[in-house]
Coordinates of C-alpha atoms in Angstrom, one line a residue:
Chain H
X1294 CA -14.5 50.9 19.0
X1295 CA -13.2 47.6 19.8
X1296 CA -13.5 46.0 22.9
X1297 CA -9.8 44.4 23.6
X1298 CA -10.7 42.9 26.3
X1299 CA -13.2 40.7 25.2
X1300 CA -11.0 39.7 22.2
X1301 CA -8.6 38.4 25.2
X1302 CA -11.2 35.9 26.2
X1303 CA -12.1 34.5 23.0
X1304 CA -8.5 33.5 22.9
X1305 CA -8.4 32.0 25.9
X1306 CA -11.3 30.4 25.7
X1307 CA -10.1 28.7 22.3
X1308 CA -11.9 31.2 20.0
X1309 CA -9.6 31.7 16.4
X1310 CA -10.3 34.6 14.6
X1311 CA -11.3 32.9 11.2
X1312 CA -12.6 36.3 9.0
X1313 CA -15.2 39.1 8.3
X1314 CA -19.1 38.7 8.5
X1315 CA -19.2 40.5 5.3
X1316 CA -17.3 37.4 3.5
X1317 CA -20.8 35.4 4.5
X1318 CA -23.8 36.5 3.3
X1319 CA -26.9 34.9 4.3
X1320 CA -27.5 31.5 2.6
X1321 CA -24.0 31.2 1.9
X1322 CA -21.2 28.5 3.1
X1323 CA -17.3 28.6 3.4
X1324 CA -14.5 26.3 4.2
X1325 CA -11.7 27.7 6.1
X1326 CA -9.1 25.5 8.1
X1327 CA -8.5 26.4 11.6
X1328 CA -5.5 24.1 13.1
X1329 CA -6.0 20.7 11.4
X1330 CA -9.7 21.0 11.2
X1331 CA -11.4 21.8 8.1
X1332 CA -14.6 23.9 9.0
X1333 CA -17.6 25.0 7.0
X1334 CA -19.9 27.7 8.0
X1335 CA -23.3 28.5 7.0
X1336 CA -25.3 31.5 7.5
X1337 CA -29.2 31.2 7.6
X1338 CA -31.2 33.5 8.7
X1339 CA -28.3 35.9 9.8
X1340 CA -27.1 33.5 12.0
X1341 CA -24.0 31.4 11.9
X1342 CA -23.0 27.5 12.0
X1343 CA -19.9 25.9 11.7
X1344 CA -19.5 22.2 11.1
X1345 CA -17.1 19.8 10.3
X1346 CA -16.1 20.6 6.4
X1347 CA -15.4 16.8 5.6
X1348 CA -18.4 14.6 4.8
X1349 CA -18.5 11.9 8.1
X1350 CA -19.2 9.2 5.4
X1351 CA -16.4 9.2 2.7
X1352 CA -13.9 11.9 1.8
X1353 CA -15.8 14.8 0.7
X1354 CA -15.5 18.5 1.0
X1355 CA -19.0 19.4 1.9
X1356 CA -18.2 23.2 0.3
X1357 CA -18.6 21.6 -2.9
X1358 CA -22.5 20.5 -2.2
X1359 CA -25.5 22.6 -2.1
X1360 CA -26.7 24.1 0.8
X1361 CA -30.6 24.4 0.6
X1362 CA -31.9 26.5 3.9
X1363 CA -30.7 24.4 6.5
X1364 CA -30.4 21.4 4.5
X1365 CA -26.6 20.3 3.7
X1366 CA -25.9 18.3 0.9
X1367 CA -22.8 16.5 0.2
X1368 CA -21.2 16.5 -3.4
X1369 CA -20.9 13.0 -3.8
X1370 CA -23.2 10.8 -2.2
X1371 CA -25.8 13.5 -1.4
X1372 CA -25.9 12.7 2.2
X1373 CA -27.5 15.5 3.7
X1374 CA -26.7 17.0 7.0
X1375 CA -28.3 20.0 9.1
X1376 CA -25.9 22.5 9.5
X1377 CA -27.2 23.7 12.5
X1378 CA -26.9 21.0 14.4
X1379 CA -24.9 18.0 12.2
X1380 CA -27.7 16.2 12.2
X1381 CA -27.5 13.1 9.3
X1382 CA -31.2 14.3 7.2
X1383 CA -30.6 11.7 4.9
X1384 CA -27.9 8.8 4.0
X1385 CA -25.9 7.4 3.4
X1386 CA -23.9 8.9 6.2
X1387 CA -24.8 7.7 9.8
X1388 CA -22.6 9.4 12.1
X1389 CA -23.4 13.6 12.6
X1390 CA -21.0 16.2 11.5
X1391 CA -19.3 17.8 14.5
X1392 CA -20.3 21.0 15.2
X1393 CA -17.8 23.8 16.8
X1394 CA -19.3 27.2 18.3
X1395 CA -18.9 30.0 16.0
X1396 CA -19.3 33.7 17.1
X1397 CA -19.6 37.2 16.2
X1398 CA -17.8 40.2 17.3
X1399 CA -17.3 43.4 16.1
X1400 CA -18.1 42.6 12.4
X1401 CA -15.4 39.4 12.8
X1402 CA -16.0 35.4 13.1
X1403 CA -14.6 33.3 15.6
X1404 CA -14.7 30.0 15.9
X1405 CA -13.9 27.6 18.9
X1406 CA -12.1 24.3 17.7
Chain O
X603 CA -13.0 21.6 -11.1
X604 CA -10.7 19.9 -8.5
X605 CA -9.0 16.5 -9.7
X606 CA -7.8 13.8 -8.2
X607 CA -3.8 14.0 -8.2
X608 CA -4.2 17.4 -9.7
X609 CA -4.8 15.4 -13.2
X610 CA -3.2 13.2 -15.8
X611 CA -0.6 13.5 -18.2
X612 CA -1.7 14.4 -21.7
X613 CA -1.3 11.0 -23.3
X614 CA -3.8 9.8 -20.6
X615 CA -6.9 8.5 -22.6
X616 CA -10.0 6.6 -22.7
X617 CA -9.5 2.8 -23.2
X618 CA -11.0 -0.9 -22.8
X619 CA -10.2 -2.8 -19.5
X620 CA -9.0 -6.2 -19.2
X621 CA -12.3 -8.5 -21.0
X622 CA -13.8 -9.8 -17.2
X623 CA -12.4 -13.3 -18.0
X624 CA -8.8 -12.3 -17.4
X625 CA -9.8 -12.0 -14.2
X626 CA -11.4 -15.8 -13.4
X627 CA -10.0 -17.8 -16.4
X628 CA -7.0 -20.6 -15.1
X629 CA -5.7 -20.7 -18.7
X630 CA -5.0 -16.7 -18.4
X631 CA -3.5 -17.4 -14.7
X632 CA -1.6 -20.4 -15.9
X633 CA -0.1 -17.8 -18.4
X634 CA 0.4 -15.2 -16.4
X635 CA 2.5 -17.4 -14.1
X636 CA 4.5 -18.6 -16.8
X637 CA 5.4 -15.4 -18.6
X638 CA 5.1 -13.1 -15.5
X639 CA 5.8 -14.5 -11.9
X640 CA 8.2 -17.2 -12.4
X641 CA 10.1 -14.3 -15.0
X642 CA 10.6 -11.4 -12.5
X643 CA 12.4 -10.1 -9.1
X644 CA 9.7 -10.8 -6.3
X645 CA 9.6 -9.2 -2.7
X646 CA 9.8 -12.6 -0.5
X647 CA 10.7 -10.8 2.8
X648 CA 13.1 -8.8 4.5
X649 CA 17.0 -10.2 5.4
X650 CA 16.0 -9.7 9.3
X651 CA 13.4 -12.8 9.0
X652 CA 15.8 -14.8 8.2
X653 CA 18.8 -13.5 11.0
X654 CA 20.9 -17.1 11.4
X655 CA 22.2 -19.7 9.7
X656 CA 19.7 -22.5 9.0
X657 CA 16.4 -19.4 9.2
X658 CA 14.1 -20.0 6.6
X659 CA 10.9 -19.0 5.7
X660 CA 8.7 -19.7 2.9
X661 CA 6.9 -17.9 -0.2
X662 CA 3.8 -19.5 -2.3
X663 CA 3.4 -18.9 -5.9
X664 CA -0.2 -20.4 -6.5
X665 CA 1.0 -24.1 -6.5
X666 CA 4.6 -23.2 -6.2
X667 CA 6.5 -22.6 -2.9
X668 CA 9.9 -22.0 -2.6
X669 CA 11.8 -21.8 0.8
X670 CA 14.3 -19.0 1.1
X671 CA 16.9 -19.8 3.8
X672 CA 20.0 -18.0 5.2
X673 CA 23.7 -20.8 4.1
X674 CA 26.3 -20.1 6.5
X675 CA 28.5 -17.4 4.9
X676 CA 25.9 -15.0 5.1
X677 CA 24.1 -15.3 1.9
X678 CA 20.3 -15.9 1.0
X679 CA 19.5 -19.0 -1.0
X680 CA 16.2 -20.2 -2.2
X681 CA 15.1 -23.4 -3.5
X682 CA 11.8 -25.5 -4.7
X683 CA 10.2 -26.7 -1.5
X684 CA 9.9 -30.1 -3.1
X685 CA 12.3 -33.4 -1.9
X686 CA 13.8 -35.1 -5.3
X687 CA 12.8 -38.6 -3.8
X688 CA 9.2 -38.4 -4.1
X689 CA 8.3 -34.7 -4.4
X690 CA 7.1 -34.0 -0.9
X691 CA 6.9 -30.6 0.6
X692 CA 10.0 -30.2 2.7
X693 CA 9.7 -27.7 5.1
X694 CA 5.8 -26.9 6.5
X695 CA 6.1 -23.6 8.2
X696 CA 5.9 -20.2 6.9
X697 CA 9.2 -19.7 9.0
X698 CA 11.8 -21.7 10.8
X699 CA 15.1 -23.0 11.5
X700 CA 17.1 -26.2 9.6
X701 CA 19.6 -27.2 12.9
X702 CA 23.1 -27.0 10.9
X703 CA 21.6 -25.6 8.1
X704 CA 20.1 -28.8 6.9
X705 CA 16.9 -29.5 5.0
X706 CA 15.2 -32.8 6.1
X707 CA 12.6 -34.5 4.1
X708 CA 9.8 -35.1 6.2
X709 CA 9.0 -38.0 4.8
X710 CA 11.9 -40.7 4.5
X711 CA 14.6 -38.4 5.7
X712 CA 16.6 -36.9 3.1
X713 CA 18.7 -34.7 4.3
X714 CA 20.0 -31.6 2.2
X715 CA 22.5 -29.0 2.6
X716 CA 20.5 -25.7 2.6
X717 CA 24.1 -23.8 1.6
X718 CA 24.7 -25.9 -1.4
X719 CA 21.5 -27.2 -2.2
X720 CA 23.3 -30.8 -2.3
X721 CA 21.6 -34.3 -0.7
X722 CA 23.9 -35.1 1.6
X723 CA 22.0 -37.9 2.9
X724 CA 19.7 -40.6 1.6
X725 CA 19.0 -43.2 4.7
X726 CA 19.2 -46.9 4.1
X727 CA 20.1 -46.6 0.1
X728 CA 23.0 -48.4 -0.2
X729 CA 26.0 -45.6 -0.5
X730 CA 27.9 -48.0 -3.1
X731 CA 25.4 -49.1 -5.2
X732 CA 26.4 -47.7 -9.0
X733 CA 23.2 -47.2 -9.9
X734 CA 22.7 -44.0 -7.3
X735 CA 24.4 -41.3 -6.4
X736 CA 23.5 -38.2 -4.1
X737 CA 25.0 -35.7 -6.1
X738 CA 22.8 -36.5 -9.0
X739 CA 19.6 -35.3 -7.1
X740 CA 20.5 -31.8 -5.6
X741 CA 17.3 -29.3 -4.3
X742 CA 16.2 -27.5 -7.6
X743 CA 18.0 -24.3 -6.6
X744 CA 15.9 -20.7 -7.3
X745 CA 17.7 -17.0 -7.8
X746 CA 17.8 -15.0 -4.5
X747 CA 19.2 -11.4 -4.0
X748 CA 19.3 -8.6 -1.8
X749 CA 18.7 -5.0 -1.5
X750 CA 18.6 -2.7 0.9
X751 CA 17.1 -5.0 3.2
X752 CA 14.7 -7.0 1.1
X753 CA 14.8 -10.3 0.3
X754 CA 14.1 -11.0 -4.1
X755 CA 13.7 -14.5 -5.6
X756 CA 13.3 -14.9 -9.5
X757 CA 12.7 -18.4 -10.6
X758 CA 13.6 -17.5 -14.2
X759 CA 17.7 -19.2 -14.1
X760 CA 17.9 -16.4 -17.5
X761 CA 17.0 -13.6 -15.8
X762 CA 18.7 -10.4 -15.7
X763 CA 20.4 -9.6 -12.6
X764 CA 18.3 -7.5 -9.9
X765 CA 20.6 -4.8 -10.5
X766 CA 19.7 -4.7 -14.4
X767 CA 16.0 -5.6 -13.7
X768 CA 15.4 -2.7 -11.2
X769 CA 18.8 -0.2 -12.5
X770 CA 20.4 -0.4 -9.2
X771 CA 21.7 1.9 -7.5
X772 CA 20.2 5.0 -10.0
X773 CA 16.4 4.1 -9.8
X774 CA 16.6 3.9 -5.9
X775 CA 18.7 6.6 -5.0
X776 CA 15.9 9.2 -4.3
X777 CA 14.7 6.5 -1.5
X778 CA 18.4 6.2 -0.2
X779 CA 17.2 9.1 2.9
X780 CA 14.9 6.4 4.2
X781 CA 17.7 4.3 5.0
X782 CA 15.7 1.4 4.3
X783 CA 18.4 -1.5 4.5
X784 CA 18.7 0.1 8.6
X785 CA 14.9 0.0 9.5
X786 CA 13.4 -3.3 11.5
X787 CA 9.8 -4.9 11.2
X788 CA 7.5 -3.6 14.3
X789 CA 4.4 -5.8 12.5
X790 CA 3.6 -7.6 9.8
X791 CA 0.3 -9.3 9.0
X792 CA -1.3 -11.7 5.8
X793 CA -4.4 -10.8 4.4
X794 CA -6.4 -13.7 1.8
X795 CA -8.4 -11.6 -0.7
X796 CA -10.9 -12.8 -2.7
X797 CA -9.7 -11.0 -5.9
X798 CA -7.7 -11.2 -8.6
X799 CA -3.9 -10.6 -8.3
X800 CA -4.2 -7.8 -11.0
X801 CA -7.4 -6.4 -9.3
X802 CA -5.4 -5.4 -6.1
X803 CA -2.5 -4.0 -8.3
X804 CA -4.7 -2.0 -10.7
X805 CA -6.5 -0.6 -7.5
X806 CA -3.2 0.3 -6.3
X807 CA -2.7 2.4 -9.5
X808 CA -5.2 5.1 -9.3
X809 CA -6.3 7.4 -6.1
X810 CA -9.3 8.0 -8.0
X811 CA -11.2 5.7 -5.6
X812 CA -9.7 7.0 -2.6
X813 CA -12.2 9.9 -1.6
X814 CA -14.8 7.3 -1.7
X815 CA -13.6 4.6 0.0
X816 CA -10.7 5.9 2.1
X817 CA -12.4 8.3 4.1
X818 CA -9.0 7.8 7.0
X819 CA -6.2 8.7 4.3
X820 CA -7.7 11.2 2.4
X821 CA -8.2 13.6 5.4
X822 CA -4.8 12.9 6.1
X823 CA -3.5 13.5 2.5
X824 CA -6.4 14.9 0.5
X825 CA -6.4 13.1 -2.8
X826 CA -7.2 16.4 -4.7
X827 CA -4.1 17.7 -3.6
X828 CA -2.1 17.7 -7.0
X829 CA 0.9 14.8 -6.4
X830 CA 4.7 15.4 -6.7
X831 CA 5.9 13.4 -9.2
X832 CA 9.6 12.0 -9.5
X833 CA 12.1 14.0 -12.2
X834 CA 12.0 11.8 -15.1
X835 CA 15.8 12.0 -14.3
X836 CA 15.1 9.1 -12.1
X837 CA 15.2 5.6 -14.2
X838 CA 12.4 3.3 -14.1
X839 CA 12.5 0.1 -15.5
X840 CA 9.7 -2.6 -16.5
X841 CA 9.0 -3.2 -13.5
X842 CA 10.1 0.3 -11.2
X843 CA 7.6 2.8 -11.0
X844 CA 8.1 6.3 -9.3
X845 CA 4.6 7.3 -8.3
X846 CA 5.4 10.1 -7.0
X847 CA 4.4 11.6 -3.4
X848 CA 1.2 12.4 -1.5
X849 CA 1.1 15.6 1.2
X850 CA 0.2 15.8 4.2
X851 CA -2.6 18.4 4.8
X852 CA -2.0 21.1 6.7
X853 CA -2.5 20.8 10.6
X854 CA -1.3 17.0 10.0
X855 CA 2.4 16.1 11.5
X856 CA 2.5 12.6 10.4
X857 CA 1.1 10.3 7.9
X858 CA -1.2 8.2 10.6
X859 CA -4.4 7.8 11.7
X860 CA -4.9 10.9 13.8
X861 CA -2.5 13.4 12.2
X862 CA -0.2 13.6 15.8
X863 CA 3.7 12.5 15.7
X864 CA 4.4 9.3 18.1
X865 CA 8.0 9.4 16.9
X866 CA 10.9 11.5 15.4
X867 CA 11.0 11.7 11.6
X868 CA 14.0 9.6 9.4
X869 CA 17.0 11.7 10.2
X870 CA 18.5 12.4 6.4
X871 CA 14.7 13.6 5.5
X872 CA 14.4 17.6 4.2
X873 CA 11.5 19.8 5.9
X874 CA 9.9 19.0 2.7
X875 CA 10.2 15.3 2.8
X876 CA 8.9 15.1 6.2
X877 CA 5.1 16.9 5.1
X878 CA 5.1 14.0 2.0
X879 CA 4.8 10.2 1.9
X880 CA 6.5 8.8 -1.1
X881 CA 5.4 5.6 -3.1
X882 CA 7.3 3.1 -5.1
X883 CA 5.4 0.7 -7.4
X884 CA 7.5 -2.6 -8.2
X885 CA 5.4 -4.9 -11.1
X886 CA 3.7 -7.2 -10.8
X887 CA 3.2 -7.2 -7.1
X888 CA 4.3 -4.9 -4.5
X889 CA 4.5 -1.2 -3.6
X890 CA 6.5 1.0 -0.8
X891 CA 4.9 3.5 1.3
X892 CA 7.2 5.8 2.6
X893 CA 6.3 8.4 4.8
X894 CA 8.4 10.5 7.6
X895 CA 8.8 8.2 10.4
X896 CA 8.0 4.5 9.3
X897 CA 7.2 2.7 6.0
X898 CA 4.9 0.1 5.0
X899 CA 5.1 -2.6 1.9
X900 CA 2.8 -4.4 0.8
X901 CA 3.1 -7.4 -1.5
X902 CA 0.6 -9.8 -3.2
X903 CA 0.9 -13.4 -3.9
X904 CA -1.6 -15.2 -6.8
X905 CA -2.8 -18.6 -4.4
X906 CA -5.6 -18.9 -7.5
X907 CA -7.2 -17.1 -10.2
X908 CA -9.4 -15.6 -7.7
X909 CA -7.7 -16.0 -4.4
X910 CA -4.9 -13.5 -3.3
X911 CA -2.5 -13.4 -0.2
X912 CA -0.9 -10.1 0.4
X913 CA 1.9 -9.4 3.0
X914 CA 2.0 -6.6 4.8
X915 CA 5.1 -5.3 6.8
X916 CA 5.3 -1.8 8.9
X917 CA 9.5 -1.1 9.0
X918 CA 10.4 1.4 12.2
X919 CA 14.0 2.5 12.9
X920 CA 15.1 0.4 15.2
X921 CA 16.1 2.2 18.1
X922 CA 12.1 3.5 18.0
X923 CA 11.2 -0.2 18.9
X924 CA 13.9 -0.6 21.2
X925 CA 12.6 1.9 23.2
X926 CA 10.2 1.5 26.5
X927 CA 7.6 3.6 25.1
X928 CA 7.7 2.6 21.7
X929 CA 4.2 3.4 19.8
X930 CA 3.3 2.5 16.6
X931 CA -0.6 1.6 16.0
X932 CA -1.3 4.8 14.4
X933 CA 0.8 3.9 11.7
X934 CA -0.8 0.2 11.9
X935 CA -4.3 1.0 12.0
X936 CA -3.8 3.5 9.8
X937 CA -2.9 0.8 6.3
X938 CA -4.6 -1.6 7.8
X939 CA -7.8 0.4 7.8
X940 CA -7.0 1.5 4.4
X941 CA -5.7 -2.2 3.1
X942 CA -9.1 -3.6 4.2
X943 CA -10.4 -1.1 2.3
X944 CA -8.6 -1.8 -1.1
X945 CA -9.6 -5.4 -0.3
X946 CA -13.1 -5.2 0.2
X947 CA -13.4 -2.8 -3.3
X948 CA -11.0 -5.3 -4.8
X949 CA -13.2 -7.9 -4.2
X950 CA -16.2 -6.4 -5.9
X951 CA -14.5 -6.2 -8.5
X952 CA -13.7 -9.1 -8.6
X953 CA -17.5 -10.5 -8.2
X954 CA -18.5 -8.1 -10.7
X955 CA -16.1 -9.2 -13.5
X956 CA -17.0 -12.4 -13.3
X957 CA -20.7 -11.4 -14.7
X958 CA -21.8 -11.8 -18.4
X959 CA -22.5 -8.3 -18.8
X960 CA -18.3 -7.4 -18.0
X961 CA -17.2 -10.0 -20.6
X962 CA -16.1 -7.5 -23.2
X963 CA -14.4 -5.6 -20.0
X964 CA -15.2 -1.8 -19.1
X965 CA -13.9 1.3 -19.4
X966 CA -10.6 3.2 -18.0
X967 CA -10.3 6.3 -17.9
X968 CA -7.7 9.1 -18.1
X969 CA -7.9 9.2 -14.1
X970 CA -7.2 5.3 -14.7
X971 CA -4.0 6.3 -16.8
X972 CA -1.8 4.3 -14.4
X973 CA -3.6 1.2 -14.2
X974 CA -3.9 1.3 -18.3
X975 CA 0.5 1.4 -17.8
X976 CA -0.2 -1.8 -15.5
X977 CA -2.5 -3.3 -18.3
X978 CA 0.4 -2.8 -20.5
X979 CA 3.0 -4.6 -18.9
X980 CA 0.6 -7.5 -18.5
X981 CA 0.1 -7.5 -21.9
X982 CA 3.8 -6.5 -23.0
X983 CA 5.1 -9.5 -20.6
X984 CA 1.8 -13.0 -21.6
X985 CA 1.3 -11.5 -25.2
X986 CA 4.7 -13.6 -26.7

């Protein structure tokens, strides 16, 4: 059964409900826009991360990389990024992707942006 | 696959560049001035520059300039910046005022009527002497019009009218809910880039570079968004070019640099319009940018064959910058991040051109298809 209450504070504490674990299987990414943010998440492992979608160098949607364990790869320079933590692995990007707290509830994914 | 603009029209194709030394060579910028920039209608500035009687300010042409001045009834005149005594450059400034309207000579004091163009003065020549008369050595007098707003010289006496050159009032009417002729400068700013002339232009034709080097406007309009083109219902001429629209993404209010709306959108503009910012190319040298609550122009002056100054004015309604509060650096930073941009690729370019290897020119492709519509005007226009 669903626990309504604790849906009530993930809203308030800035939690959107963004879709089903199911849609994410592990070693799998997805972009979904939540407000103007465009957000990937990752499983690894079973868990889930969720990063900024949009490569911090040039315009790129990281979606359309590779995603190799924990090792993100961008499409077009082939910057590579931790999706765990944003972390810049290799170039040419400097700055880390932001990261935004994902969570899961009752078979659903929420993320705080 | 996602494409830029959503693709290119069928006839879009893989062609040659320019050969690099169109790009460097004098004798192809000597053309190009001939048979291009003293032929067409040029942006030189907007009407509220130039407010009074006796306001001028002043436009360079490589070694050209010509100063654009306001006569007393109201109308825009332009002439040669040179004195008919011994050629000097009259007036110094970018912008200024002529007390009464009239042009002095720096040098020896000719004085000229800046409504008529006429020398109405020549101190210490003797007024009765046969062999000289002031009304045989008026200013060399250039074409100046106006349109909603802006200021447009031609140097070419033969020219067709602006009207015919740009099909006034039909090409522009999609642009009439902008109110453009209303809206007042809030900045404007001059940028020397090493490039090219045609470099900055042809960059201006394709989005194809935008996801690499404008990291700012493509989050705020993604470049793989497809574009809305204008109904070929719209005229175009030579010179207009429709390039249709760019939309916001969603989560974005405003065409800026962080998305968030500092101030009310044009009043006449549809729900529609408001999510969209809508560009007008005018060849050889300028474009619009119109998006829902300001615009910004952009226009390019040839100082050399590799040496370019472009003009850059943000417009705001006026009661925006009227007001206490008024904000408007998002919409500043925001195309003058993405200017600096264009210049800096421009200028690589430009170095790279210039190599032995890019003497038989590159490739376009059918993302390029624009800027191979640009090659063909400058072809069309320094071939004859």
């Amino acid at each position: 059964m669903i626990d309504k209450t604790n849906y009530t504070e993930l809203t308030n504490n800035g939690y959107h409900f963004v879709g089903y674990s199911t849609s994410i299987p592990d070693g799998e990414m997805q972009e979904l826009t939540v407000g103007k943010e465009v957000v990937l998440i990752a499983r690894i492992d079973g868990n889930l991360y969720a990063v900024d979608g949009i490569c911090s160098h040039a315009y790129a949607e990281l979606v359309d990389g590779e995603l190799d364990e924990h090792c993100l790869y961008c499409p077009l320079h082939f910057a590579c990024f931790d999706v765990r933590n944003g972390e810049v692995l290799e170039g040419p990007a400097t700055e880390p992707l932001p990261v935004f707290d994902v969570t899961e509830e009752n078979g659903e994914i929420w993320v705080k942006v | 696959m996602k494409t830029i603009e959503g693709g290119w029209p069928a006839e879009a194709k893989f062609e040659s560049t320019f050969p690099g030394k169109e790009y460097y060579d004098k004798q192809v910028f000597q053309r190009e001035l001939e048979k291009i920039w003293f032929k067409t209608w040029l942006c030189a500035g907007r009407e509220e520059e130039i407010p009074n009687h006796g306001d001028y300010l002043t436009v360079q042409i490589a070694h050209e300039n010509f100063v654009v001045m306001r006569e007393k009834n109201g109308n825009v005149n332009a002439f040669y910046n040179v004195c008919r005594h011994r050629g000097s450059r009259l007036c110094k400034s970018e912008t200024g005022h002529f007390s009464r309207g009239q042009i002095i000579c720096p040098y020896h004091s000719w004085m000229y009527s800046g409504d008529t163009g006429e020398l109405v003065k020549a101190p210490n020549v003797p007024e009765d002497d046969e062999e000289f008369s002031l009304s045989d050595h008026p200013l060399v007098q250039v074409r100046a019009e106006t349109w909603d707003g802006f200021i447009w010289i031609n140097v070419d006496p033969n020219a067709p009218s602006l009207k015919e050159s740009f099909r006034l009032p039909e090409s522009w009417s999609i642009y009439k809910k902008y109110q453009l002729e209303n809206l007042k400068i809030g900045k404007k700013k001059s940028y020397l880039v090493h490039a090219n002339w045609k470099l900055i232009m042809e960059n201006a034709e394709e989005c194809y570079h935008c996801p690499n080097i404008h990291p700012e406007l493509s989050r705020t309009t993604p470049p793989n968004q497809p574009r809305n083109w204008v109904s070929e219902d719209v005229p175009e001429t030579k010179v207009i070019k429709h390039v249709g629209a760019m939309e916001l993404k969603a989560g974005f209010d405003r065409v800026n640099i962080d998305g968030k709306a500092y101030r009310p959108t044009f009043t006449e503009l549809t729900e529609e319009d408001k999510r969209k910012i809508a560009y007008l190319h005018i060849f050889p040298h300028s474009y619009i940018c119109m998006a829902s609550d300001y615009v910004f122009i952009a226009a390019m002056w040839p100082i050399s064959p590799e040496k370019t100054m472009v003009k850059g004015y943000w417009l705001f309604d006026p009661e925006v910058l009227a007001s206490e509060d008024a904000y408007i650096q998002d919409a500043v930073d925001f195309w003058d991040i993405t200017s600096k941009e264009d210049w800096e690729a421009s200028e690589l370019v430009q170095q790279g051109n210039q190599s032995q290897v890019y003497k038989s020119g590159g490739v376009l492709t059918p993302l390029d298809w624009r800027v191979a519509n640009f090659k063909k005007y400058v072809e069309g226009e320094t071939k004859s």
